[in-house]
């Protein structure tokens, strides 16, 4: 029997298993990452439901008392990665980073419940309160004034680390003169042309130092930290996750939590309007320090379909813009508009295609009956993997695999689509 890509994907998932949680890929990312693990659970669910829920259970082991699920859980130190727990100094148990990542967990939980059996129902119900606390943290710590627009306090919190969306806010950060000397590890594993620049890293670490110096006081970081941005990716992912968690609350008879989720959803729907940039014809990020929009669209802009966000007219305009972006690349969806001068097809989130973003985009498009676009994004993703392998991200012009190889979440998305674990869910 011929060894298939499905077999290879399952093997990658198992190879990256570290005893109940996965790492994204060896050496480059040797710890447990927040949204990586959520998508890993989706992949495991295609062949091992027990292991899928264990991934989420172990992710919640890192949850802070205030409800935050950090973006990295350091279950051990590893000299191959920087910045490790000694840099973050969060004093958490297990050790972790000091901010979060896109809250996709509830959306994955709902998909597993609707695709699964009583076992999945029981597992989701047992984790519901933890997921609800995580959502409450996002709404309270990242939108303390109740505007409906949640913010990020570090580009890493967006999951889209070096996207040009953050250039304005990052450009206004003065590198802390007391920043400790450091040695990056990522560029010893991956070509520097595919990674953030040295100046970006200095500014990334300046933000980390601010959080560490204030003892990771999240409200202080929001009010006074060096970086604050509204991110369509986070806004849409949280809105979708709130709706998915609301469906679970109703399923489990949790009336009080359902009422709170309904309130958050109503507020977030209004908050989406704060990211609509008429000049660009789409949802754009905004530097909240200067109240200034970025000037271009990204793949995160198209996550409005995942969230069913915006008016019918706004979504139609985003679809039009999306088609125009796709006309300029062989493979979608590019993480930055290829019509813009800052487009870099090889550098991380400044142009390359990411399978997990494509999964959310295509799923949302399908639910809104934009079938031709959904089919294009799905087909492009599968073709990229089949031609190049299970890379972290891909060049949208050539199809070349980039970043880390044998990547967990790319394998997970391939399995999800290849094995049919995908539902059309009404919001």
XYZ file of C-alpha atoms in Angstrom, residues 140-291:
152
model
C -12.120 42.475 30.572
C -8.339 42.665 30.219
C -8.221 43.620 26.539
C -11.343 45.828 26.406
C -11.545 47.310 29.923
C -13.623 50.290 28.727
C -16.271 48.105 27.091
C -15.868 49.578 23.614
C -16.500 46.244 21.898
C -13.022 46.304 20.352
C -10.556 43.935 21.993
C -6.905 44.894 21.713
C -3.539 43.209 21.647
C -0.593 44.405 23.737
C 2.122 42.635 21.744
C 2.299 41.601 18.073
C 2.918 38.042 19.278
C -0.516 38.094 20.922
C -2.105 38.395 17.482
C -0.389 35.215 16.288
C 0.720 37.253 13.236
C 4.003 38.388 14.716
C 5.658 40.590 12.093
C 2.695 41.501 9.897
C 2.954 45.035 8.428
C -0.212 45.740 10.435
C 2.070 46.408 13.395
C 4.690 48.544 11.641
C 3.119 51.823 12.764
C 2.868 50.884 16.429
C 6.212 49.125 16.437
C 7.854 52.083 14.724
C 6.855 54.298 17.643
C 8.582 52.051 20.206
C 11.966 53.192 21.444
C 14.106 50.152 22.170
C 14.722 49.983 25.929
C 18.375 50.997 26.489
C 18.514 48.540 29.393
C 17.431 45.615 27.238
C 19.697 42.683 28.025
C 21.982 41.353 25.302
C 20.453 38.277 23.717
C 21.040 35.689 21.032
C 18.171 34.649 18.805
C 17.756 30.942 18.109
C 15.175 31.046 15.305
C 17.612 32.255 12.640
C 19.968 29.381 13.428
C 17.181 26.985 12.375
C 15.510 28.980 9.578
C 16.894 31.363 6.959
C 16.781 34.938 8.261
C 14.942 36.074 5.112
C 11.922 34.084 6.341
C 11.893 35.537 9.872
C 11.351 38.905 11.630
C 14.219 41.407 11.477
C 16.660 42.204 14.292
C 15.051 45.608 14.944
C 11.625 43.985 15.198
C 13.024 41.542 17.737
C 14.511 44.377 19.807
C 11.076 45.973 19.933
C 9.340 42.659 20.653
C 11.623 42.203 23.658
C 11.172 45.798 24.800
C 7.449 45.056 25.146
C 8.217 41.843 27.041
C 10.534 43.757 29.380
C 7.769 46.272 30.133
C 5.405 43.452 31.108
C 8.037 41.774 33.237
C 8.953 45.047 34.977
C 5.329 45.666 36.008
C 4.851 42.113 37.257
C 2.558 41.226 34.349
C -0.219 43.507 35.573
C -2.490 43.115 32.546
C -4.494 46.291 33.123
C -1.310 48.328 33.549
C 0.058 46.831 30.357
C -3.143 47.781 28.497
C -3.115 51.364 29.800
C 0.589 52.131 29.731
C 2.421 49.512 27.678
C 4.446 50.512 24.631
C 2.127 48.793 22.135
C -1.663 48.620 21.762
C -3.537 47.704 18.591
C -6.945 46.681 17.377
C -6.582 43.519 15.313
C -9.268 42.200 12.941
C -7.862 38.706 13.427
C -8.389 38.714 17.182
C -11.686 40.602 16.910
C -13.191 38.131 14.459
C -11.772 35.002 16.081
C -13.115 36.026 19.496
C -16.521 36.960 18.076
C -16.795 33.568 16.387
C -15.548 31.808 19.513
C -18.107 33.667 21.663
C -20.870 32.461 19.365
C -19.545 28.908 19.452
C -19.247 28.984 23.238
C -22.794 30.369 23.425
C -24.060 27.302 21.570
C -22.255 25.085 24.070
C -23.680 27.108 26.984
C -27.188 26.508 25.682
C -26.430 22.823 25.124
C -25.189 22.461 28.701
C -27.999 24.531 30.244
C -25.706 27.308 31.486
C -28.160 30.213 31.384
C -26.067 32.817 33.225
C -23.024 32.251 31.041
C -25.222 32.275 27.929
C -26.613 35.675 28.893
C -23.115 37.064 29.408
C -21.953 35.675 26.082
C -24.930 37.247 24.335
C -23.932 40.599 25.835
C -20.304 40.208 24.730
C -21.407 39.233 21.232
C -23.677 42.241 20.877
C -20.879 44.542 22.002
C -18.280 42.893 19.746
C -20.518 43.178 16.679
C -20.519 46.926 17.252
C -16.782 46.886 17.895
C -16.145 45.428 14.438
C -17.308 48.743 12.973
C -14.336 50.432 14.635
C -12.044 48.449 12.311
C -13.826 49.259 9.060
C -11.524 51.396 6.918
C -13.551 52.997 4.166
C -10.399 54.137 2.368
C -9.235 50.517 1.997
C -12.630 48.943 1.552
C -12.128 46.464 4.354
C -11.458 45.721 7.988
C -7.986 46.911 8.949
C -5.914 46.942 12.092
C -5.607 50.168 14.045
C -2.815 51.515 16.198
C -4.735 52.465 19.335
C -1.923 54.647 20.676
C -2.444 57.099 17.823
C -5.933 55.977 16.695
